[in-house]
């Protein structure tokens, strides 16, 4: 395998190869069916990594498989990206090449979430802090102009962040919502007020997750 890896790199210097089977000749680690506890997890030997996880019980199609909830896919995607990794969720088609309805429903749900919140995921980097307690995950834009605070669950009438202190005049926004949000720094950190209208679940941009670019 080492000889094959050398041959591939000779013929295509820009190739990226998974480390499975070729160890140090690989470019990125692939934690399988587990998510690193944070970016310093000692089980990861490479700074580049991608979690590979089944969206059900089996890698290939099985009739009456046990599918993970659609919310699990979004929450795992957020968690992995906040720690600096990529996320690959696996589903298998039937023998006829068709996708089960359960798969379509879940991936459409993730796609709808990314249409609103994709800028907090795509091409982002881990920030100084990857979390703010069990509910909040952070990412930052590649150009470092924005920090994204992603709430895994709706926080209610206000959101508290302890690691962010915007400068006066900073516009704090909710992705998918047009108007800037009211906020203030106090002794407990940053408090962001969420509009009364959004307390009605049907009027929110999405029912899962909350992305605030600061």
Tab-separated table of C-alpha atoms in Angstrom:
chain	number	residue	atom	x	y	z
A	1	UNK	CA	0.000	0.000	0.000
A	2	UNK	CA	2.914	2.364	0.696
A	3	UNK	CA	4.186	1.796	-2.859
A	4	UNK	CA	0.712	2.461	-4.269
A	5	UNK	CA	0.460	5.687	-2.235
A	6	UNK	CA	3.836	6.872	-3.553
A	7	UNK	CA	2.812	6.090	-7.123
A	8	UNK	CA	-0.458	7.997	-6.735
A	9	UNK	CA	1.301	11.058	-5.326
A	10	UNK	CA	3.872	10.955	-8.099
A	11	UNK	CA	1.143	10.956	-10.745
A	12	UNK	CA	-1.150	13.409	-8.967
A	13	UNK	CA	0.635	15.604	-6.391
A	14	UNK	CA	-2.614	17.377	-5.415
A	15	UNK	CA	-4.467	14.181	-4.503
A	16	UNK	CA	-5.960	13.782	-1.022
A	17	UNK	CA	-6.021	10.310	0.453
A	18	UNK	CA	-7.677	8.890	3.507
A	19	UNK	CA	-5.209	7.350	5.971
A	20	UNK	CA	-7.060	4.035	6.249
A	21	UNK	CA	-4.713	1.289	5.131
A	22	UNK	CA	-1.833	3.661	4.360
A	23	UNK	CA	-1.263	5.238	7.789
A	24	UNK	CA	1.202	8.138	7.657
A	25	UNK	CA	0.877	8.342	3.851
A	26	UNK	CA	-2.715	9.560	4.250
A	27	UNK	CA	-3.830	13.185	4.398
A	28	UNK	CA	-6.723	12.945	6.828
A	29	UNK	CA	-8.099	10.754	9.595
A	30	UNK	CA	-11.596	9.283	9.428
A	31	UNK	CA	-13.130	8.640	12.855
A	32	UNK	CA	-15.803	6.043	12.136
A	33	UNK	CA	-19.062	6.015	14.136
A	34	UNK	CA	-17.657	8.341	16.802
A	35	UNK	CA	-17.183	12.082	17.157
A	36	UNK	CA	-14.001	13.495	18.737
A	37	UNK	CA	-14.627	15.095	22.130
A	38	UNK	CA	-12.846	18.234	20.904
A	39	UNK	CA	-10.138	19.307	18.467
A	40	UNK	CA	-7.380	18.075	20.818
A	41	UNK	CA	-8.689	14.489	21.010
A	42	UNK	CA	-5.586	12.287	21.128
A	43	UNK	CA	-7.272	9.589	19.075
A	44	UNK	CA	-6.891	11.840	16.032
A	45	UNK	CA	-3.366	11.744	14.682
A	46	UNK	CA	-3.881	14.238	11.857
A	47	UNK	CA	-5.152	17.840	12.052
A	48	UNK	CA	-7.325	17.066	9.013
A	49	UNK	CA	-10.195	14.732	9.811
A	50	UNK	CA	-13.658	13.704	8.696
A	51	UNK	CA	-16.221	11.851	10.770
A	52	UNK	CA	-17.872	8.982	8.889
A	53	UNK	CA	-21.141	7.891	10.436
A	54	UNK	CA	-24.090	5.799	9.290
A	55	UNK	CA	-27.440	7.571	9.211
A	56	UNK	CA	-29.040	4.286	10.168
A	57	UNK	CA	-27.788	0.996	11.628
A	58	UNK	CA	-26.080	-0.431	8.545
A	59	UNK	CA	-23.830	1.023	5.848
A	60	UNK	CA	-25.716	-0.661	3.018
A	61	UNK	CA	-29.469	-0.801	2.520
A	62	UNK	CA	-31.468	-3.086	4.786
A	63	UNK	CA	-35.249	-3.282	4.765
A	64	UNK	CA	-36.791	-1.834	7.943
A	65	UNK	CA	-33.480	-0.343	9.058
A	66	UNK	CA	-33.328	1.881	12.149
A	67	UNK	CA	-32.852	5.430	10.884
A	68	UNK	CA	-31.384	8.148	13.080
A	69	UNK	CA	-33.543	11.268	13.576
A	70	UNK	CA	-33.121	14.076	11.057
A	71	UNK	CA	-32.224	16.428	13.924
A	72	UNK	CA	-29.301	14.153	14.807
A	73	UNK	CA	-27.738	14.733	11.388
A	74	UNK	CA	-27.911	18.533	11.719
A	75	UNK	CA	-26.688	18.556	15.322
A	76	UNK	CA	-23.779	16.210	14.521
A	77	UNK	CA	-22.836	18.311	11.491
A	78	UNK	CA	-22.757	21.434	13.669
A	79	UNK	CA	-20.762	19.711	16.426
A	80	UNK	CA	-18.156	18.279	14.054
A	81	UNK	CA	-17.668	21.549	12.146
A	82	UNK	CA	-17.255	23.500	15.381
A	83	UNK	CA	-14.329	21.191	16.236
A	84	UNK	CA	-12.665	21.650	12.863
A	85	UNK	CA	-13.742	18.478	11.069
A	86	UNK	CA	-15.880	17.445	8.116
A	87	UNK	CA	-18.922	15.198	8.412
A	88	UNK	CA	-20.006	12.404	6.075
A	89	UNK	CA	-23.307	10.691	6.833
A	90	UNK	CA	-23.849	7.374	5.091
A	91	UNK	CA	-26.983	5.883	3.539
A	92	UNK	CA	-27.369	3.041	1.064
A	93	UNK	CA	-29.796	2.821	-1.876
A	94	UNK	CA	-31.917	-0.224	-2.585
A	95	UNK	CA	-30.770	-2.879	-5.041
A	96	UNK	CA	-32.715	-1.010	-7.723
A	97	UNK	CA	-30.815	2.222	-7.057
A	98	UNK	CA	-33.757	3.946	-5.355
A	99	UNK	CA	-33.527	5.954	-2.141
A	100	UNK	CA	-35.880	4.980	0.694
A	101	UNK	CA	-38.393	7.637	1.701
A	102	UNK	CA	-36.769	7.854	5.148
A	103	UNK	CA	-33.464	8.896	3.558
A	104	UNK	CA	-35.054	11.483	1.279
A	105	UNK	CA	-36.963	13.041	4.181
A	106	UNK	CA	-33.826	13.350	6.288
A	107	UNK	CA	-31.573	14.764	3.591
A	108	UNK	CA	-34.209	17.262	2.441
A	109	UNK	CA	-34.471	18.418	6.048
A	110	UNK	CA	-30.694	18.903	6.243
A	111	UNK	CA	-30.718	20.660	2.867
A	112	UNK	CA	-33.420	23.085	4.007
A	113	UNK	CA	-31.412	23.851	7.144
A	114	UNK	CA	-28.262	24.511	5.106
A	115	UNK	CA	-30.109	26.825	2.698
A	116	UNK	CA	-30.637	29.181	5.649
A	117	UNK	CA	-27.552	28.484	7.765
A	118	UNK	CA	-24.981	27.201	5.280
A	119	UNK	CA	-22.642	30.170	5.695
A	120	UNK	CA	-22.060	29.075	9.308
A	121	UNK	CA	-20.917	25.647	8.034
A	122	UNK	CA	-19.400	25.804	4.547
A	123	UNK	CA	-15.751	26.932	4.331
A	124	UNK	CA	-15.724	27.855	8.031
A	125	UNK	CA	-12.967	27.246	10.544
A	126	UNK	CA	-12.981	26.427	14.266
A	127	UNK	CA	-12.891	29.487	16.490
A	128	UNK	CA	-10.922	30.032	19.727
A	129	UNK	CA	-13.793	28.310	21.578
A	130	UNK	CA	-15.758	25.533	19.921
A	131	UNK	CA	-18.608	25.524	22.455
A	132	UNK	CA	-20.351	27.600	25.109
A	133	UNK	CA	-21.903	24.925	27.298
A	134	UNK	CA	-23.887	21.974	25.924
A	135	UNK	CA	-26.214	24.079	23.765
A	136	UNK	CA	-23.920	26.442	21.831
A	137	UNK	CA	-21.342	25.698	19.127
A	138	UNK	CA	-19.045	28.239	17.466
A	139	UNK	CA	-17.539	28.496	13.996
A	140	UNK	CA	-15.837	31.404	12.232
A	141	UNK	CA	-15.605	32.545	8.644
A	142	UNK	CA	-12.404	31.800	6.755
A	143	UNK	CA	-11.616	35.535	6.469
A	144	UNK	CA	-12.158	35.883	10.259
A	145	UNK	CA	-14.736	38.645	9.777
A	146	UNK	CA	-17.587	36.714	11.395
A	147	UNK	CA	-18.095	34.455	14.384
A	148	UNK	CA	-21.129	32.171	14.250
A	149	UNK	CA	-22.879	31.091	17.435
A	150	UNK	CA	-25.110	28.112	16.678
A	151	UNK	CA	-27.726	27.113	19.240
A	152	UNK	CA	-28.726	23.468	18.969
A	153	UNK	CA	-32.107	24.199	20.559
A	154	UNK	CA	-34.342	27.250	20.683
A	155	UNK	CA	-33.163	29.233	23.756
A	156	UNK	CA	-36.380	31.135	24.497
A	157	UNK	CA	-36.635	34.903	24.739
A	158	UNK	CA	-32.879	35.501	24.949
A	159	UNK	CA	-29.566	33.814	24.281
A	160	UNK	CA	-26.547	34.030	26.588
A	161	UNK	CA	-22.962	33.813	25.292
A	162	UNK	CA	-19.973	33.984	27.626
A	163	UNK	CA	-17.133	33.970	25.066
A	164	UNK	CA	-18.273	36.805	22.784
A	165	UNK	CA	-18.229	40.540	23.544
A	166	UNK	CA	-19.173	42.585	20.445
A	167	UNK	CA	-17.871	46.100	20.041
A	168	UNK	CA	-20.395	48.965	20.242
A	169	UNK	CA	-22.271	49.316	16.975
A	170	UNK	CA	-21.835	45.679	15.966
A	171	UNK	CA	-24.863	44.237	14.171
A	172	UNK	CA	-25.852	40.854	15.603
A	173	UNK	CA	-28.122	38.984	13.228
A	174	UNK	CA	-30.042	35.738	13.040
A	175	UNK	CA	-29.546	33.945	9.735
A	176	UNK	CA	-32.847	33.867	7.886
A	177	UNK	CA	-34.225	36.869	9.803
A	178	UNK	CA	-33.962	40.316	8.257
A	179	UNK	CA	-33.706	42.715	11.203
A	180	UNK	CA	-30.685	43.041	13.541
A	181	UNK	CA	-31.214	41.766	17.081
A	182	UNK	CA	-30.990	43.778	20.278
A	183	UNK	CA	-28.044	42.879	22.491
A	184	UNK	CA	-25.978	44.078	25.407
A	185	UNK	CA	-22.853	43.090	27.312
A	186	UNK	CA	-23.266	42.717	31.054
A	187	UNK	CA	-21.586	40.996	33.994
A	188	UNK	CA	-22.766	37.580	32.768
A	189	UNK	CA	-21.512	38.047	29.209
A	190	UNK	CA	-23.479	38.797	26.070
A	191	UNK	CA	-27.267	38.754	26.117
A	192	UNK	CA	-29.076	38.647	22.788
A	193	UNK	CA	-32.814	39.306	22.833
A	194	UNK	CA	-34.916	37.227	20.463
A	195	UNK	CA	-37.999	38.959	18.995
A	196	UNK	CA	-41.432	38.166	20.350
A	197	UNK	CA	-42.571	37.162	16.878
A	198	UNK	CA	-40.023	34.341	16.786
A	199	UNK	CA	-41.378	32.771	19.960
A	200	UNK	CA	-44.019	31.309	17.653
A	201	UNK	CA	-42.260	28.258	16.211
A	202	UNK	CA	-44.107	28.556	12.898
A	203	UNK	CA	-42.596	32.011	12.296
A	204	UNK	CA	-38.958	31.072	12.826
A	205	UNK	CA	-36.563	30.627	9.887
A	206	UNK	CA	-36.155	26.999	10.988
A	207	UNK	CA	-37.293	24.792	13.829
A	208	UNK	CA	-33.871	23.266	14.490
A	209	UNK	CA	-30.808	25.295	15.348
A	210	UNK	CA	-30.204	29.025	15.521
A	211	UNK	CA	-27.267	30.749	13.815
A	212	UNK	CA	-26.063	34.185	14.909
A	213	UNK	CA	-23.196	35.803	12.989
A	214	UNK	CA	-21.489	38.396	15.204
